[in-house]
Amino acid sequence: MALNRRKFLKKSAVTGAGVAIAGSAVAPNAQAAEVTGGKEKAPKRYRFTVMGTTDLHGNVFNWDYFTDKEFDDKAHNDVGLAKISTLVNQVRKEKGRGNTLLIDAGDTIQGTQLSYYYAKVDPITAKGGPVHPMAQAMNAIDYDAAALGNHEFNYGIPVLRKFQEQCRFPLLGANALDAKTLRPAFPPFSMHRLRTPFGRDVRVAVLGLTNPGIAIWDKANVQGKMTFPGLEEQAAKWVPKLRSMGADVVIVSAHSGSSGTSSYGDQLPYIENAAGLVAEQVPGIDAILVGHAHTEIPEYFVTNKKTGKQVVLSEPLKWGQRLTLFDFEMVWSRGCWSVEKVGSQVLNSNAVDEDPKIVKLLSDEHAKVVTYVNQVIGTNAAEMRSEEAPYKDVPIIDLINHIQADTVKQALASSEYASLPVLSQAAAFSRTAVIPAGNVTIRDVAGLYVFENTLEARLMTGAQMKAYLEFSANYFTQTAPDAVVDPAKLTNANGTPDYNYDAVSGLSYEIDIAQPAGSRIKNVRFEGAPLADDQKFVFAVNNYRANGGGNFPHVAAAPMLWSNSDEIRNTMIAWVKAKGSIDPAAFASVDWKLTRNGTPVF
């Protein structure tokens, strides 16, 4: 029976109805019972595979739009759906097309200049606008379902709804609820039928869960419109329903890491990385495709506390670098199918070529974006690089802070806060960013600020800024005064990512890495004088940090004086265009440094 997906999406947003997709019988994945003397010696068995991706972040091709060349990293990973498509084709050929499903765990439409271009420059929401490249690619590869990621909401709900309309597979989010009705705003699940040679189909339910951090990350886009309860709560609600509907297998596609941690502290009432807890606490789940954490988990078993059953979790590496395979072995017993065994593994996309079908399908879109990002928007007097930005005050980060502070000063020029000094925060999002001497292009600037953060102004005190700096300094590994300093081991203490270390401009200060975390910030000064606790400042800060991202103290509760809906990246591009030139001598200065007992490290 053909599926009318528009009717399904409309209905499922209200009722939570599932989708039935029929497969074709393929004998190699079935094992019939042996019969000797009229007696059955072995039960009927059937095998199938569920493939999974996550955190694709707008990657179709093995291409880095920020460097304008083929993607590469130290491990020589490859990225993109064109590579994934080749792996998927190989698995389908080996297993039989009807014995496979393909799902995703979210964060699809944000992350590259390709995805940005079709959200902002040539938006899919325009009348007669284009089809999003990620929808085109995923449709061509024939995905069966995808969970919503938090970054799906970055460009606003209209862009997400248009993307949903363009996909020929359901976008699932059991814990994405309408704020007024508290009913699912997206299909909670999809139901798939895999045909077997033995008469009775295997019914596979895919439950989609997204990240409750959306309520903080994209507050401006979702407040009053959608609410996002915890994963465990909604899984406990839906899994029994799926079983009662006849699901033989329940797979959760969860845009949530497995660690059980949260980067928001008390601001987020639900756990951000809850996939492991869902497996542990909610009975009836067979496997979980994990997303959000950008880590690689080929196979990880969690024992459910109520049933003692093991649940397998797998997270393929981000951007299409890996493809997860969940291999299920089913057995027919007492009139129903049950899972006899399930395991998982990941395939590396660098082992295959890009699928020519996907390359041909989206070559025009790719070419448009390459042309766009290589537009010259100004000049630069001296090259600036970010390799040392995590542990030195370098001009390239000063540029971000200079533009942010300048933008906020102009915005508040006629307000009651115009006389207050402006501080600014920035992090090294990329250690490979370069603003070259000479011509500066859009990709040069965009490569420095790779996230779609927007800019806010918050009112902070001197005491609060000291606490903020102290928290940021947790990023550094404690290093004895007489120890050899290895820059490679100096940062990212306790797994703190680069984007959660903030350098603050407008103050001068030292970070004594010989001291334990919590007592490292020394000699904080403003305009040459010791910083007074009651001094008031305007703090230019990105919305991720202002809304609690990273759990920095005070900023989320500080009064908001101004906010901007445009991405900081666009603000920077516009600033360079308007100025026509960049001169580091006009803004670069060493305002912070690492020390040990007062002696500079570098």
PDB file of N, CA, C and O in Angstrom, residues 554-577:
ATOM      1  N   HIS A 554      26.706  33.105  36.415  1.00  0.00           N
ATOM      2  CA  HIS A 554      26.129  34.453  36.415  1.00  0.00           C
ATOM      3  C   HIS A 554      25.541  34.934  35.094  1.00  0.00           C
ATOM      4  O   HIS A 554      24.538  35.664  35.088  1.00  0.00           O
ATOM      5  N   VAL A 555      26.127  34.583  33.969  1.00  0.00           N
ATOM      6  CA  VAL A 555      25.743  35.229  32.716  1.00  0.00           C
ATOM      7  C   VAL A 555      24.300  34.933  32.329  1.00  0.00           C
ATOM      8  O   VAL A 555      23.589  35.813  31.837  1.00  0.00           O
ATOM      9  N   ALA A 556      23.839  33.696  32.550  1.00  0.00           N
ATOM     10  CA  ALA A 556      22.473  33.351  32.138  1.00  0.00           C
ATOM     11  C   ALA A 556      21.422  34.117  32.946  1.00  0.00           C
ATOM     12  O   ALA A 556      20.323  34.385  32.452  1.00  0.00           O
ATOM     13  N   ALA A 557      21.763  34.466  34.191  1.00  0.00           N
ATOM     14  CA  ALA A 557      20.819  35.202  35.043  1.00  0.00           C
ATOM     15  C   ALA A 557      20.994  36.709  34.953  1.00  0.00           C
ATOM     16  O   ALA A 557      20.204  37.467  35.524  1.00  0.00           O
ATOM     17  N   ALA A 558      22.022  37.161  34.247  1.00  0.00           N
ATOM     18  CA  ALA A 558      22.293  38.600  34.146  1.00  0.00           C
ATOM     19  C   ALA A 558      21.250  39.282  33.268  1.00  0.00           C
ATOM     20  O   ALA A 558      20.758  38.690  32.294  1.00  0.00           O
ATOM     21  N   PRO A 559      20.896  40.527  33.567  1.00  0.00           N
ATOM     22  CA  PRO A 559      19.906  41.251  32.751  1.00  0.00           C
ATOM     23  C   PRO A 559      20.356  41.370  31.294  1.00  0.00           C
ATOM     24  O   PRO A 559      21.517  41.697  31.024  1.00  0.00           O
ATOM     25  N   MET A 560      19.436  41.097  30.375  1.00  0.00           N
ATOM     26  CA  MET A 560      19.724  41.262  28.955  1.00  0.00           C
ATOM     27  C   MET A 560      19.453  42.710  28.561  1.00  0.00           C
ATOM     28  O   MET A 560      18.362  43.230  28.791  1.00  0.00           O
ATOM     29  N   LEU A 561      20.443  43.353  27.971  1.00  0.00           N
ATOM     30  CA  LEU A 561      20.307  44.750  27.548  1.00  0.00           C
ATOM     31  C   LEU A 561      19.982  44.882  26.067  1.00  0.00           C
ATOM     32  O   LEU A 561      19.416  45.885  25.643  1.00  0.00           O
ATOM     33  N   TRP A 562      20.361  43.858  25.294  1.00  0.00           N
ATOM     34  CA  TRP A 562      20.174  43.919  23.834  1.00  0.00           C
ATOM     35  C   TRP A 562      20.442  42.535  23.274  1.00  0.00           C
ATOM     36  O   TRP A 562      21.210  41.751  23.840  1.00  0.00           O
ATOM     37  N   SER A 563      19.780  42.216  22.174  1.00  0.00           N
ATOM     38  CA  SER A 563      20.085  40.968  21.472  1.00  0.00           C
ATOM     39  C   SER A 563      19.886  41.170  19.981  1.00  0.00           C
ATOM     40  O   SER A 563      19.142  42.059  19.548  1.00  0.00           O
ATOM     41  N   ASN A 564      20.566  40.345  19.216  1.00  0.00           N
ATOM     42  CA  ASN A 564      20.537  40.448  17.759  1.00  0.00           C
ATOM     43  C   ASN A 564      20.126  39.102  17.181  1.00  0.00           C
ATOM     44  O   ASN A 564      20.561  38.055  17.671  1.00  0.00           O
ATOM     45  N   SER A 565      19.295  39.104  16.156  1.00  0.00           N
ATOM     46  CA  SER A 565      18.831  37.848  15.560  1.00  0.00           C
ATOM     47  C   SER A 565      19.771  37.332  14.469  1.00  0.00           C
ATOM     48  O   SER A 565      19.636  36.193  14.025  1.00  0.00           O
ATOM     49  N   ASP A 566      20.717  38.166  14.045  1.00  0.00           N
ATOM     50  CA  ASP A 566      21.631  37.740  12.981  1.00  0.00           C
ATOM     51  C   ASP A 566      22.817  36.988  13.583  1.00  0.00           C
ATOM     52  O   ASP A 566      23.269  37.296  14.684  1.00  0.00           O
ATOM     53  N   GLU A 567      23.339  36.018  12.855  1.00  0.00           N
ATOM     54  CA  GLU A 567      24.484  35.261  13.346  1.00  0.00           C
ATOM     55  C   GLU A 567      25.710  36.171  13.498  1.00  0.00           C
ATOM     56  O   GLU A 567      25.918  37.092  12.716  1.00  0.00           O
ATOM     57  N   ILE A 568      26.516  35.888  14.502  1.00  0.00           N
ATOM     58  CA  ILE A 568      27.761  36.624  14.706  1.00  0.00           C
ATOM     59  C   ILE A 568      28.635  36.509  13.463  1.00  0.00           C
ATOM     60  O   ILE A 568      29.305  37.478  13.063  1.00  0.00           O
ATOM     61  N   ARG A 569      28.624  35.363  12.841  1.00  0.00           N
ATOM     62  CA  ARG A 569      29.393  35.164  11.615  1.00  0.00           C
ATOM     63  C   ARG A 569      28.992  36.190  10.555  1.00  0.00           C
ATOM     64  O   ARG A 569      29.850  36.799   9.900  1.00  0.00           O
ATOM     65  N   ASN A 570      27.702  36.408  10.373  1.00  0.00           N
ATOM     66  CA  ASN A 570      27.237  37.398   9.405  1.00  0.00           C
ATOM     67  C   ASN A 570      27.605  38.814   9.842  1.00  0.00           C
ATOM     68  O   ASN A 570      27.916  39.677   8.999  1.00  0.00           O
ATOM     69  N   THR A 571      27.534  39.063  11.147  1.00  0.00           N
ATOM     70  CA  THR A 571      27.927  40.371  11.667  1.00  0.00           C
ATOM     71  C   THR A 571      29.384  40.655  11.335  1.00  0.00           C
ATOM     72  O   THR A 571      29.749  41.775  10.943  1.00  0.00           O
ATOM     73  N   MET A 572      30.231  39.635  11.471  1.00  0.00           N
ATOM     74  CA  MET A 572      31.648  39.794  11.154  1.00  0.00           C
ATOM     75  C   MET A 572      31.873  40.024   9.666  1.00  0.00           C
ATOM     76  O   MET A 572      32.663  40.886   9.267  1.00  0.00           O
ATOM     77  N   ILE A 573      31.168  39.267   8.843  1.00  0.00           N
ATOM     78  CA  ILE A 573      31.284  39.443   7.392  1.00  0.00           C
ATOM     79  C   ILE A 573      30.858  40.858   6.991  1.00  0.00           C
ATOM     80  O   ILE A 573      31.533  41.535   6.205  1.00  0.00           O
ATOM     81  N   ALA A 574      29.733  41.321   7.562  1.00  0.00           N
ATOM     82  CA  ALA A 574      29.231  42.662   7.248  1.00  0.00           C
ATOM     83  C   ALA A 574      30.215  43.732   7.728  1.00  0.00           C
ATOM     84  O   ALA A 574      30.414  44.759   7.055  1.00  0.00           O
ATOM     85  N   TRP A 575      30.831  43.506   8.889  1.00  0.00           N
ATOM     86  CA  TRP A 575      31.786  44.465   9.435  1.00  0.00           C
ATOM     87  C   TRP A 575      32.993  44.593   8.511  1.00  0.00           C
ATOM     88  O   TRP A 575      33.453  45.709   8.220  1.00  0.00           O
ATOM     89  N   VAL A 576      33.526  43.476   8.051  1.00  0.00           N
ATOM     90  CA  VAL A 576      34.679  43.507   7.152  1.00  0.00           C
ATOM     91  C   VAL A 576      34.305  44.186   5.837  1.00  0.00           C
ATOM     92  O   VAL A 576      35.066  44.997   5.291  1.00  0.00           O
ATOM     93  N   LYS A 577      33.124  43.869   5.309  1.00  0.00           N
ATOM     94  CA  LYS A 577      32.657  44.516   4.080  1.00  0.00           C
ATOM     95  C   LYS A 577      32.584  46.023   4.255  1.00  0.00           C
ATOM     96  O   LYS A 577      33.004  46.794   3.380  1.00  0.00           O
TER      97      LYS A 577
END
